[in-house]
Structure formats: C-alpha cells, structure tokens
mmCIF file of C-alpha atoms in Angstrom:
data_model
loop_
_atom_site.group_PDB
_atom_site.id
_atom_site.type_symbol
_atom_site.label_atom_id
_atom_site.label_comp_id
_atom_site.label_asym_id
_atom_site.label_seq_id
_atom_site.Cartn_x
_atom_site.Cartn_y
_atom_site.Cartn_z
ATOM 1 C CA UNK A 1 -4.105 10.964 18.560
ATOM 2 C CA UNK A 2 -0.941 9.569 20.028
ATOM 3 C CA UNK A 3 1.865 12.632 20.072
ATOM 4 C CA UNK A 4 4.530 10.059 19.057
ATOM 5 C CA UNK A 5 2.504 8.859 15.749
ATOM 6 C CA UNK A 6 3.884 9.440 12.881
ATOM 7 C CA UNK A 7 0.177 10.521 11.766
ATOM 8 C CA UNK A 8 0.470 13.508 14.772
ATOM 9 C CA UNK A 9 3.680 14.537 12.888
ATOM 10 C CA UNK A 10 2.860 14.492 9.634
ATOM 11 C CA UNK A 11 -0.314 16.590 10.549
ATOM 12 C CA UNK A 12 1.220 18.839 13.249
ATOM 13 C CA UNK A 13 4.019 19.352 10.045
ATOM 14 C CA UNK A 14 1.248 20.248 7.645
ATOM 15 C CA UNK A 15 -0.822 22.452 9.519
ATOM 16 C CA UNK A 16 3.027 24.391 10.550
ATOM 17 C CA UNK A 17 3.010 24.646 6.761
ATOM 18 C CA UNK A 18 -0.583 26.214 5.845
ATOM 19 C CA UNK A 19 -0.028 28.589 8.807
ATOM 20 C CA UNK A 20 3.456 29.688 7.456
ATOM 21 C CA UNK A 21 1.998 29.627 4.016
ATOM 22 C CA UNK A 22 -0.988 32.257 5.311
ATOM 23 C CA UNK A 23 1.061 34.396 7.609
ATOM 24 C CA UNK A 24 3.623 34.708 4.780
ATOM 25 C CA UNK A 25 0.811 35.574 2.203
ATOM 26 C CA UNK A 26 -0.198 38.297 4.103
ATOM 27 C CA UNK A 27 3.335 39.705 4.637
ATOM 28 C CA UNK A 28 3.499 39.380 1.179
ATOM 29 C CA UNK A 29 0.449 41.538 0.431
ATOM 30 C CA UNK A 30 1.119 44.178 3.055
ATOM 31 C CA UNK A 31 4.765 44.427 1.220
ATOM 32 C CA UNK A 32 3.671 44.233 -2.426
ATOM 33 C CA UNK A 33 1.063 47.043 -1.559
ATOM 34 C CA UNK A 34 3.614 49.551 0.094
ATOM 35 C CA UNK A 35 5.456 48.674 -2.634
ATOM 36 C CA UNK A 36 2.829 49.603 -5.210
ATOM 37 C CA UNK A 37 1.447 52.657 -3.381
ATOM 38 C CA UNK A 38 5.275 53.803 -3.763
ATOM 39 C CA UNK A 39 5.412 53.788 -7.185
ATOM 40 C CA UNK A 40 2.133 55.309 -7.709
ATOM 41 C CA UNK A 41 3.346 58.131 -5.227
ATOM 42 C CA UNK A 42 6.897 58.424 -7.163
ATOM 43 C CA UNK A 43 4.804 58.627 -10.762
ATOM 44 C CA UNK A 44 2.324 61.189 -9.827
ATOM 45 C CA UNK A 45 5.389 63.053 -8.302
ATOM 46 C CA UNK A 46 7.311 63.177 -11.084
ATOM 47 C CA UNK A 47 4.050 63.730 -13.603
ATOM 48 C CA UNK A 48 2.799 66.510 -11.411
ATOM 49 C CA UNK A 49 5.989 68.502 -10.584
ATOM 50 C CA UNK A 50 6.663 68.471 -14.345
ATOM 51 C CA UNK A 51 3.493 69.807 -14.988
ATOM 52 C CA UNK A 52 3.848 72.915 -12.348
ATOM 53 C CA UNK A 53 6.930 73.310 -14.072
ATOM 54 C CA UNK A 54 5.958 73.530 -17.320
ATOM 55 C CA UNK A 55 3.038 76.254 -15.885
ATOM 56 C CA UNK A 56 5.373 78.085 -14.759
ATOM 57 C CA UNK A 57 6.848 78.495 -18.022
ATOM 58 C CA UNK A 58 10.204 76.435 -16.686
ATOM 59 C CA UNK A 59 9.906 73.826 -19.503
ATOM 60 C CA UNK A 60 8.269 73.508 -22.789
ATOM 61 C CA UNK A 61 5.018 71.088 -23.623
ATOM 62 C CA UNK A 62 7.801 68.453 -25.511
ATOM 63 C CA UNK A 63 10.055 69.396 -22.646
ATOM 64 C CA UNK A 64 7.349 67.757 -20.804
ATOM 65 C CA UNK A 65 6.389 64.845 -22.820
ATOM 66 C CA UNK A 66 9.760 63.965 -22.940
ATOM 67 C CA UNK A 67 10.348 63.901 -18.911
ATOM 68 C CA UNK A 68 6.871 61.771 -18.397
ATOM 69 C CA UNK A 69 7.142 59.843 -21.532
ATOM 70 C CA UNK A 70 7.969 56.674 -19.825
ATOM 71 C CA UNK A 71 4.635 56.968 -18.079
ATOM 72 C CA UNK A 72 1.277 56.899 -20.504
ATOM 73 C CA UNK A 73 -0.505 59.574 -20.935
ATOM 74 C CA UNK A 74 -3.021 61.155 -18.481
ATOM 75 C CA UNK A 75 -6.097 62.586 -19.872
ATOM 76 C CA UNK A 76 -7.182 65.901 -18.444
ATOM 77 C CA UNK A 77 -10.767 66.169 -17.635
ATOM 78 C CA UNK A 78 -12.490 69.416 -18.722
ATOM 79 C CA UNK A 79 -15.749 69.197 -17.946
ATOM 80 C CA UNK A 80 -16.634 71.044 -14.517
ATOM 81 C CA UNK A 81 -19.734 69.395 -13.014
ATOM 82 C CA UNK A 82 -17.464 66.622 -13.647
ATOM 83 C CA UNK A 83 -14.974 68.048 -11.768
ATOM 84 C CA UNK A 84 -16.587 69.003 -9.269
ATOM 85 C CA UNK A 85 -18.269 65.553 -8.777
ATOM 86 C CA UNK A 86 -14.625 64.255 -8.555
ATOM 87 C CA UNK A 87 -13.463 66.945 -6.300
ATOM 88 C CA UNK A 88 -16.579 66.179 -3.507
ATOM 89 C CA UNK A 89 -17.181 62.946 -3.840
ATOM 90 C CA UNK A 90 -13.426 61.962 -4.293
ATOM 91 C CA UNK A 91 -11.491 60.173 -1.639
ATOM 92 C CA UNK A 92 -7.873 62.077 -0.830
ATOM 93 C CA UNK A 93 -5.137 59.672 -1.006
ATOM 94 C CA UNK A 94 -2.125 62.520 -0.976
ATOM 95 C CA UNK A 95 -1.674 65.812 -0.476
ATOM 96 C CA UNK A 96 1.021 67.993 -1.045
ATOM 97 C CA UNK A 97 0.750 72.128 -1.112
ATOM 98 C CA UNK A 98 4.123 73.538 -3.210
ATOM 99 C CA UNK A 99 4.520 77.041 -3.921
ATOM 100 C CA UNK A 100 1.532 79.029 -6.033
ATOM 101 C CA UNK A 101 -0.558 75.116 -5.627
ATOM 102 C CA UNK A 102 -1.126 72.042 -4.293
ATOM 103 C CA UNK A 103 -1.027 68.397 -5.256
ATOM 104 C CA UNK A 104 -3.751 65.870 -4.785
ATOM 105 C CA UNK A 105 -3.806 61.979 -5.316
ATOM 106 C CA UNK A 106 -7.963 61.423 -5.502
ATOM 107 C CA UNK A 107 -9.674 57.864 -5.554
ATOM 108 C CA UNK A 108 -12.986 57.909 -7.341
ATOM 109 C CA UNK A 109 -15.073 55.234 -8.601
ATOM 110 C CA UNK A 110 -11.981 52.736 -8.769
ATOM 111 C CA UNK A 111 -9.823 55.077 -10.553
ATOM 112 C CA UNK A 112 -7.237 57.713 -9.596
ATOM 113 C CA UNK A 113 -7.385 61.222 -10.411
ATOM 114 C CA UNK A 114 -4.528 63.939 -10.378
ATOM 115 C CA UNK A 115 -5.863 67.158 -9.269
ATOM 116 C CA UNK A 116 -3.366 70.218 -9.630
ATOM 117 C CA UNK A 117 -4.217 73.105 -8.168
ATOM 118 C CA UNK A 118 -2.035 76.391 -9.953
ATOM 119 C CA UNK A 119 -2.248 79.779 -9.243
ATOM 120 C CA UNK A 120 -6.087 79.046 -8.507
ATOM 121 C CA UNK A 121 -6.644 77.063 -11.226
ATOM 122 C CA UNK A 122 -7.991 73.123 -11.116
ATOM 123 C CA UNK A 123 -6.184 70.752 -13.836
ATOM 124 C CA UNK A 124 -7.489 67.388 -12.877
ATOM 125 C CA UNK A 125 -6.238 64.404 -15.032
ATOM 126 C CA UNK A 126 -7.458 60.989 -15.110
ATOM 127 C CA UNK A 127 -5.048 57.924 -14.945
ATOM 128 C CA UNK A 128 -5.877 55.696 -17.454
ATOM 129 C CA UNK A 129 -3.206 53.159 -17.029
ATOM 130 C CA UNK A 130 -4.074 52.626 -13.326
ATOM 131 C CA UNK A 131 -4.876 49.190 -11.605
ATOM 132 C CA UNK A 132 -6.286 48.438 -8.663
ATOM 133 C CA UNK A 133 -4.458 46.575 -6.619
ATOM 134 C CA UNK A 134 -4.935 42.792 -7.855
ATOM 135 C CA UNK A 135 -5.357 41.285 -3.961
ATOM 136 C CA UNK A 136 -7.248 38.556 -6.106
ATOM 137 C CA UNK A 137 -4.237 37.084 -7.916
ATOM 138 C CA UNK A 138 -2.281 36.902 -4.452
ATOM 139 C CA UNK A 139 -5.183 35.173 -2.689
ATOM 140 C CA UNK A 140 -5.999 32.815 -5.466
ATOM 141 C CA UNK A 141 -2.086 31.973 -5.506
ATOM 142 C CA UNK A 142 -2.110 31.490 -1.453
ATOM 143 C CA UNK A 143 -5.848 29.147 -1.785
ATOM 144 C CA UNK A 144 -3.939 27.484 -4.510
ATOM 145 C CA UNK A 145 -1.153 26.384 -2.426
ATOM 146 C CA UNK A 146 -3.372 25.555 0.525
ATOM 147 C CA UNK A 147 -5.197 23.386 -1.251
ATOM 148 C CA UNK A 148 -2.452 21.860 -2.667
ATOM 149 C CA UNK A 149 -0.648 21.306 0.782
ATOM 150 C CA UNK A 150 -4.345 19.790 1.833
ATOM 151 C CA UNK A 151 -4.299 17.353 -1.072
ATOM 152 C CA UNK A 152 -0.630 16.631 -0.399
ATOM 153 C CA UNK A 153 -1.961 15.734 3.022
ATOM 154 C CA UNK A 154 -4.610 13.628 2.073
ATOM 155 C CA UNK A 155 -2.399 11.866 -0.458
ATOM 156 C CA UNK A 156 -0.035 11.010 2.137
ATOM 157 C CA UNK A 157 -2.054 10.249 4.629
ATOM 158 C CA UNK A 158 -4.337 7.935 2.402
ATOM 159 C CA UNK A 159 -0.794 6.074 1.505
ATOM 160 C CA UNK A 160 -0.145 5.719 5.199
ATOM 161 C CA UNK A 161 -3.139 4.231 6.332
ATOM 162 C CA UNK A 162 -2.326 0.729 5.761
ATOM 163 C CA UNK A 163 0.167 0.943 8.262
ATOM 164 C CA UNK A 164 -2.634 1.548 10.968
ATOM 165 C CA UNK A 165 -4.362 -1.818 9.333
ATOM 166 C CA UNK A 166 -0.924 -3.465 9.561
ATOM 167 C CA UNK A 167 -0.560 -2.285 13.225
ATOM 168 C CA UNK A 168 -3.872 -4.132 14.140
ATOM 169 C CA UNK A 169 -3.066 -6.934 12.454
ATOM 170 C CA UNK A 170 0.327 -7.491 14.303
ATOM 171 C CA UNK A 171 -1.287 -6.565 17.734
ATOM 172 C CA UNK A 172 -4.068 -9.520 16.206
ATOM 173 C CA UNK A 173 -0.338 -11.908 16.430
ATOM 174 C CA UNK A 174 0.841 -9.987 19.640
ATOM 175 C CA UNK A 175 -2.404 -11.716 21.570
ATOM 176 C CA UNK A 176 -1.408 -15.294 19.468
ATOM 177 C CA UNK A 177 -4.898 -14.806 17.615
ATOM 178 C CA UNK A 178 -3.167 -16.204 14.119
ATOM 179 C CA UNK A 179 -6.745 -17.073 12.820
ATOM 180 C CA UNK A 180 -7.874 -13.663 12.891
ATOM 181 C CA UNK A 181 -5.435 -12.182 10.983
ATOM 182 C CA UNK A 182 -5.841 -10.917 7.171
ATOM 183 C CA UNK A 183 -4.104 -9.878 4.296
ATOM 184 C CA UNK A 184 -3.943 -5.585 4.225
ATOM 185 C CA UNK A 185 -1.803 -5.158 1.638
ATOM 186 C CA UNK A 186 -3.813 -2.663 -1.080
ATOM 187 C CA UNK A 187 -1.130 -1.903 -3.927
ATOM 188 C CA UNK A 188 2.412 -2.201 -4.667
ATOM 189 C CA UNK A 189 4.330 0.211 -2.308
ATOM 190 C CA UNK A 190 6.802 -0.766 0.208
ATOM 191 C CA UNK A 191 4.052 -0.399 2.729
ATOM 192 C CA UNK A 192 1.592 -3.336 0.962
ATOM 193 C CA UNK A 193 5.010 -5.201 0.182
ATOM 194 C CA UNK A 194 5.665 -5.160 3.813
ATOM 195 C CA UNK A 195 2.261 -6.286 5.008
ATOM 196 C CA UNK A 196 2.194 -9.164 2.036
ATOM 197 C CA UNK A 197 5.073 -10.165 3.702
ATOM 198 C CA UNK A 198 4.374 -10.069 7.010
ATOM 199 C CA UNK A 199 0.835 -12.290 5.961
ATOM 200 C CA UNK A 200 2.649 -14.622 3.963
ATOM 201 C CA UNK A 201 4.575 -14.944 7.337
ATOM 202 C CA UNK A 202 1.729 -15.729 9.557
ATOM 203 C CA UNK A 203 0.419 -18.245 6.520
ATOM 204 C CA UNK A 204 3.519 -20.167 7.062
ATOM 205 C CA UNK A 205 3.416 -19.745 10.744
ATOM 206 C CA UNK A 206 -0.340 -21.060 10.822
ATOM 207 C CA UNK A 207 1.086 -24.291 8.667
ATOM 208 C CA UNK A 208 3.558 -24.912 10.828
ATOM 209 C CA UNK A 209 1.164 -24.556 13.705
ATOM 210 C CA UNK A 210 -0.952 -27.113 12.005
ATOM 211 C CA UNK A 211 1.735 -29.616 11.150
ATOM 212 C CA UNK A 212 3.405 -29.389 15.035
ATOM 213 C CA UNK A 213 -0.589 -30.114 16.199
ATOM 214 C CA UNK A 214 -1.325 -32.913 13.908
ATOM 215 C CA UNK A 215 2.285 -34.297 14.637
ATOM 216 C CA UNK A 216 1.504 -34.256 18.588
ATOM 217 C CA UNK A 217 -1.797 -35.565 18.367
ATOM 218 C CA UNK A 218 -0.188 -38.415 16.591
ATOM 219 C CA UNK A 219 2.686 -38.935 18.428
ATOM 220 C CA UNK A 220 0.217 -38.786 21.327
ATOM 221 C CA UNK A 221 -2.509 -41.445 19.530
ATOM 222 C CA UNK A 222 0.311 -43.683 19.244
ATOM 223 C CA UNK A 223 1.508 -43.658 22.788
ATOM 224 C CA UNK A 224 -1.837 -43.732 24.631
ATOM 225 C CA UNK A 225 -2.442 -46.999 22.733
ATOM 226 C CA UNK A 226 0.269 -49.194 24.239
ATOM 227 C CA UNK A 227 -0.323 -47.731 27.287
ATOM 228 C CA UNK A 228 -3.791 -48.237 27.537
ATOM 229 C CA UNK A 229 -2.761 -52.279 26.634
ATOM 230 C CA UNK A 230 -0.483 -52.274 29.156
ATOM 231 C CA UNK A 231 -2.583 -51.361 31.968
ATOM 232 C CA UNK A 232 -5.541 -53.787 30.987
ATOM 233 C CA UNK A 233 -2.919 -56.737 30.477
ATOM 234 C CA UNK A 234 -2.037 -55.689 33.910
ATOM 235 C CA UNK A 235 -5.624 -56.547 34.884
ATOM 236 C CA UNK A 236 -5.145 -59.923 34.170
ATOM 237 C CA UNK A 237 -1.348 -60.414 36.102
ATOM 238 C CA UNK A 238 -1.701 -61.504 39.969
ATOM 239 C CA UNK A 239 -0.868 -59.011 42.405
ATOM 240 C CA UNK A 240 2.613 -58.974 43.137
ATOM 241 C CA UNK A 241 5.366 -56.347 43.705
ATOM 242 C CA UNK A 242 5.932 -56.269 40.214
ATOM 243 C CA UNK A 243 2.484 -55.327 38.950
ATOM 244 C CA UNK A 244 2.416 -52.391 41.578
ATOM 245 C CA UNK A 245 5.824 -50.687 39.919
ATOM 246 C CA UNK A 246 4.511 -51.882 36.508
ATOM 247 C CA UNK A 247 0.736 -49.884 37.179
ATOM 248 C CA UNK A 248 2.602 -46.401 39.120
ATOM 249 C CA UNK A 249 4.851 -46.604 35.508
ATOM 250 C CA UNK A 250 1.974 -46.766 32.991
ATOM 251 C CA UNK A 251 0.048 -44.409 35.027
ATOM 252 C CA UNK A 252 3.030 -42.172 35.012
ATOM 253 C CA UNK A 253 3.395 -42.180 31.130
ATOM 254 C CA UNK A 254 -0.316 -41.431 30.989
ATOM 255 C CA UNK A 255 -0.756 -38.354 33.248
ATOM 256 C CA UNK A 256 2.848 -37.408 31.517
ATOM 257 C CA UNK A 257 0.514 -38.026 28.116
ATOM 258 C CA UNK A 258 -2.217 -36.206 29.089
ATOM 259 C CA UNK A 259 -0.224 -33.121 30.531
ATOM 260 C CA UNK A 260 1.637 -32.982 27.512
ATOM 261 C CA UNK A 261 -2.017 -32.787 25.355
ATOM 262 C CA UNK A 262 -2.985 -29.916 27.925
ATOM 263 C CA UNK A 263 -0.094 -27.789 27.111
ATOM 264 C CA UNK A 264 -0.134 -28.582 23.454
ATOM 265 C CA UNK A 265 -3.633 -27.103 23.352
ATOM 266 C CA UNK A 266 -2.627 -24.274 25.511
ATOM 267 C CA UNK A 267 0.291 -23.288 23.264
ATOM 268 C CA UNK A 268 -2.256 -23.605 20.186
ATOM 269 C CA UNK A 269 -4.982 -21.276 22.005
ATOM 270 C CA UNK A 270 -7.662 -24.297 21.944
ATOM 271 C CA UNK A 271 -7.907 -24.095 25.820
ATOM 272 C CA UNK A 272 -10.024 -22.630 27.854
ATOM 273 C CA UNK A 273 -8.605 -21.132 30.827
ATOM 274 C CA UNK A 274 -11.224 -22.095 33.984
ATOM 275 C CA UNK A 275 -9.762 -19.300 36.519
ATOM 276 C CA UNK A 276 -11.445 -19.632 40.315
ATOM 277 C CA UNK A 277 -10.359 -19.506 43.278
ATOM 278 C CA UNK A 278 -8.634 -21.992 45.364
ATOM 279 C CA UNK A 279 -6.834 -22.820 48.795
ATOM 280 C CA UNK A 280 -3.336 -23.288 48.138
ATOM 281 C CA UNK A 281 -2.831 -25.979 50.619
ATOM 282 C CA UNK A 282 -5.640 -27.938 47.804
ATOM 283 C CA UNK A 283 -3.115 -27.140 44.755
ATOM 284 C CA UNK A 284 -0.120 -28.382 46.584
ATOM 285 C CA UNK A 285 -1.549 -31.518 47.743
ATOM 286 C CA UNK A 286 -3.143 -32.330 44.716
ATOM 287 C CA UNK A 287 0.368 -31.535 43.070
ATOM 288 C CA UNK A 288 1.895 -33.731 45.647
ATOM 289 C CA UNK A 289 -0.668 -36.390 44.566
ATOM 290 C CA UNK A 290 0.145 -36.171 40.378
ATOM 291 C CA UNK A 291 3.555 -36.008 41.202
ATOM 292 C CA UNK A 292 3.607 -39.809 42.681
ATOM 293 C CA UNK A 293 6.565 -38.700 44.664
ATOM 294 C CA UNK A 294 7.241 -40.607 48.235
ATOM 295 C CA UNK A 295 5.779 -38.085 50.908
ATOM 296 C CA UNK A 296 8.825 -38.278 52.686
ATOM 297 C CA UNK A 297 11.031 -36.389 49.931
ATOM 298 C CA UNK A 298 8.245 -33.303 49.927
ATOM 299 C CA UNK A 299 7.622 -31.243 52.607
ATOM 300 C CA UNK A 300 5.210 -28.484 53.056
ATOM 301 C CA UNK A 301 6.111 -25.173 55.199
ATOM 302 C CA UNK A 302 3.165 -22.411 55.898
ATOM 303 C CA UNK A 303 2.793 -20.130 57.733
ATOM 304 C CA UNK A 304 -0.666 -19.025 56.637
ATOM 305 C CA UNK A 305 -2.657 -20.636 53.858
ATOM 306 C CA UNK A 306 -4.039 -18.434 51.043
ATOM 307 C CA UNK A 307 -6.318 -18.249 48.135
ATOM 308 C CA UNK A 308 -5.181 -18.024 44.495
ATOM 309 C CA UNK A 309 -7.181 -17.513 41.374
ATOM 310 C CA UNK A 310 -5.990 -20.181 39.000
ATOM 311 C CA UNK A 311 -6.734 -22.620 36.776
ATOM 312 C CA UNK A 312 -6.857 -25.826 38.946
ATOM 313 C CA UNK A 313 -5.298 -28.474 36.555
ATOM 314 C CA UNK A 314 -2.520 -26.491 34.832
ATOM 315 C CA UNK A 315 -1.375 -24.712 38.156
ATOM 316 C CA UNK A 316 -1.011 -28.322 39.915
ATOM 317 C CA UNK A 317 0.795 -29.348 36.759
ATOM 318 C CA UNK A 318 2.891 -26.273 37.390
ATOM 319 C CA UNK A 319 3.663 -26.954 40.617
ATOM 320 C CA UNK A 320 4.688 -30.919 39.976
ATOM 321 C CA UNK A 321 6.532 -30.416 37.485
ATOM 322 C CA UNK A 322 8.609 -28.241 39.829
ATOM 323 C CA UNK A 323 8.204 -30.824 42.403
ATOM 324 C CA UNK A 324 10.269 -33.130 39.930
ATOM 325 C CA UNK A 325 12.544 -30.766 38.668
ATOM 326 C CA UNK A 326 13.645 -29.902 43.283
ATOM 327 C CA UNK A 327 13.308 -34.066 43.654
ATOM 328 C CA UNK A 328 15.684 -34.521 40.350
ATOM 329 C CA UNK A 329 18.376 -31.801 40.449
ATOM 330 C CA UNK A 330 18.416 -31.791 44.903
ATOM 331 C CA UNK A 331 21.894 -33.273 46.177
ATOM 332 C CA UNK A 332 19.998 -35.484 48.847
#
C-alpha cells in the first residue's frame, strides 16, 4: 500500500487507535485493581482493629456496630474443621501481627475471609459482601470498543472504495482510452456525485469526439472529391507548363488531405502505430520527397547516419511539416 494513500492513513490512524484503546485498558485495569485492593485493605482495617478493640474490652458490641456500620456485616464462622480447612487451604493476602494478635486477609474458594488471631484465640469471619474483581466488565467494555473502531473502519473504508474505482477510471482517460471507461458511482455521497460527474463528463467528451470525427470525415469526403476531378480532367489537358503547376497543386491538397485523415485518426486512437526501425537519411529524403520543396532550398548536414525506431509515415510527416514551417518563416 502506497504510504501517501489516504487508505495507509486512515488504517495506520485506526490501528494507532485500537493500540491506544488496549494499552489504555490495561492501565485502566492495573489502576482500578490497586484501587480496589485499597479499599478492601482500608475495610478489613478498620473492621478488624475495631474488633481487637472491642476484645480488649476498649469499646462496647454497639460501640462496634456503630464504627463498622457503614460496612455489612461479616459472619463469623464457628465451625472448626471448617476453620481449619480455611486456615490450610487458604491463600494469605495480608498480614499484620498487632499487640496480643495478628491480622490475616485469606482468599478461599473465591471469597475472603478475616482471620483474627487474639490472645490465642481464632475469630475468622466471612465477607459476604465481597466481589471478585469484575476483569469481565472491563474487557467486554475494551472488545466492545475494538470492535466498534473495526466496524468504524470497515464503514469507512467501504465508503472510500469508490474512489479507488474512480482512480482507475481516470487513469482509463489519462491513456485517452474514453471507450473503456464506466459509470462507478454506487449511491448518493459526494464521492458517487463526483464520479457521476466526472462520467457524465467523458459522455459528453465521447460526443464531442464523435461529432469532430464525423465532421472531418466529411469535410474530408467533400474535398477529396473535387480533387480527385481535378486531377482526371487534368488527364485529358495537353502537356503544358500549366498542367505541371496545376498536377504538383492537386497533389499537394491531396497528400495535405490524406495527412490531415492520419492525424485525425491518431488524435481519435483508431491508429495503429507500426514502430521499426529505420535509417534516418530514408526519413529525411522521403520527407524531402512529400514536402515537394525545390532541392535547392533543403539541405542535409551529417555527420553520421543513424537508426530510429519510428513509425515511417507519421515521422516523415513530422519532419515535412517542419520542412515547411524552416522554408515559410526563413528570411532567405
């Protein structure tokens, strides 16, 4: 893909975008965790320091209740071979030892746990409000929004294409081949009202093409005509001075006619171009020749004769018409 298509940018632009969408998805997670992990650690702080206060006889049960109240309730587990399934199977997040105990954050079979350990004594409680961490909802959001940066992608892209159709068809009038060209508009957008246009364009162009032709061939019908009369009644005239000039004249006008139907039917592409090569010196005496020119006003200098790859009849066309153009505009 060409770097300076507008289809590189757009796609360089999009794929920028689902990488900064990904990358800042997973900032976001490794935040929002830290964040979450911070309040759990700052609620089973303040849960389990009132507790080993209120063992230690500092504050009252509704002392209590009324310090974690903003916080549901934690029920204590009292069974022991529960317990102690917790305790050894348990994975420690936290651990903090305070005076007479120790504090423990423990991860068990997606829950948490809050083991206090006081004056040898386990309390374990179980969170029942606790969550784990919802990674889903933050990758389904981040998929979400790739896929709707892909779609946004294909969208545009799909409402760009026609542009690549309209390219081809205006490198189609670029190379003069009007006949190939079609009509890519698909819709309604500035895009298809461009390329309507730009068809409608070449339709006009292609009429115009066909009116200049069928003008020229006329033109050219007509002219041949009294020219061809001319030169038979000059058949039947006795040679004289006059019927010389009168035959270089009409056969003048007709090489004139026929040059002009060769470059009509270059300009309109119905040519063929017969390229081969030839020795110059054979072009410019053949142009020499067309050009009906006394050989006294033209002149050739060489040094060394070459080949050139050409085709024969327009190049010595070429060259006598600027044979006539040197003889015409000279000062001697």
């Amino acid at each position: 893909m060409n770097k300076s298509s507008i289809f590189y940018t757009i796609t360089f632009i999009f794929i920028f975008a689902g990488v900064s969408v990904i990358l800042g998805f997973l900032w976001l997670i490794e935040y929002d965790q830290q964040n979450y992990t911070r309040e759990l650690n700052t609620k089973y702080s303040l849960i389990a320091n009132a507790r080993l206060l209120n063992f230690a006889g500092v504050i009252s049960e509704k002392e209590f209740e009324e310090q974690t109240k903003n916080y549901n309730k934690m029920d204590e587990i009292t069974e022991a071979k529960q317990i102690r399934k917790i305790l050894f199977r348990g994975d420690v997040l936290a651990r903090v030892e305070v005076n007479n105990g120790l504090i423990e954050i423990i991860s068990y079979n997606r829950q948490v746990y809050l083991n206090i350990i006081y004056d040898g004594k386990v309390y374990l409680y179980k969170d029942q409000d606790y969550q784990t961490y919802r990674y889903f909802i933050i990758k389904a959001i981040a998929v979400a929004m790739i896929c709707i940066l892909v779609l946004l992608y294909i969208y545009i892209f799909k409402k760009l294409k026609p542009l690549k159709r309209l390219k081809k068809q205006i490198d189609k009038f670029a190379q003069g081949k009007l006949s190939d060209i079609e009509d890519v508009s698909t819709g309604v957008d500035e895009i298809s009202q461009v390329s309507e246009a730009f068809y409608q364009a070449i339709v006009q162009i292609r009429k115009l093409n066909q009116s200049r032709q069928f003008f020229l061939r006329n033109i050219m019908h007509e002219l041949k005509t009294p020219i061809t009369k001319g030169l038979l009644t000059l058949e039947m005239i006795e040679d004289n001075k006059y019927k010389e000039r009168l035959n270089g004249v009409f056969t003048r006008l007709e090489i004139l006619i026929n040059e002009f139907a060769a470059i009509e039917q270059i300009t309109s592409g119905a040519a063929f171009i017969n390229r081969k090569k030839y020795n110059i010196l054979d072009v410019l005496d053949e142009a020499k020749e067309i050009a009906m020119r006394d050989d006294s006003n033209i002149r050739i200098f060489m040094e060394e004769s070459f080949f050139v790859n050409v085709d024969f009849k327009l190049f010595t066309t070429a060259i006598k018409n600027m044979i006539d153009n040197g003889i015409k505009h000279s000062e001697d």
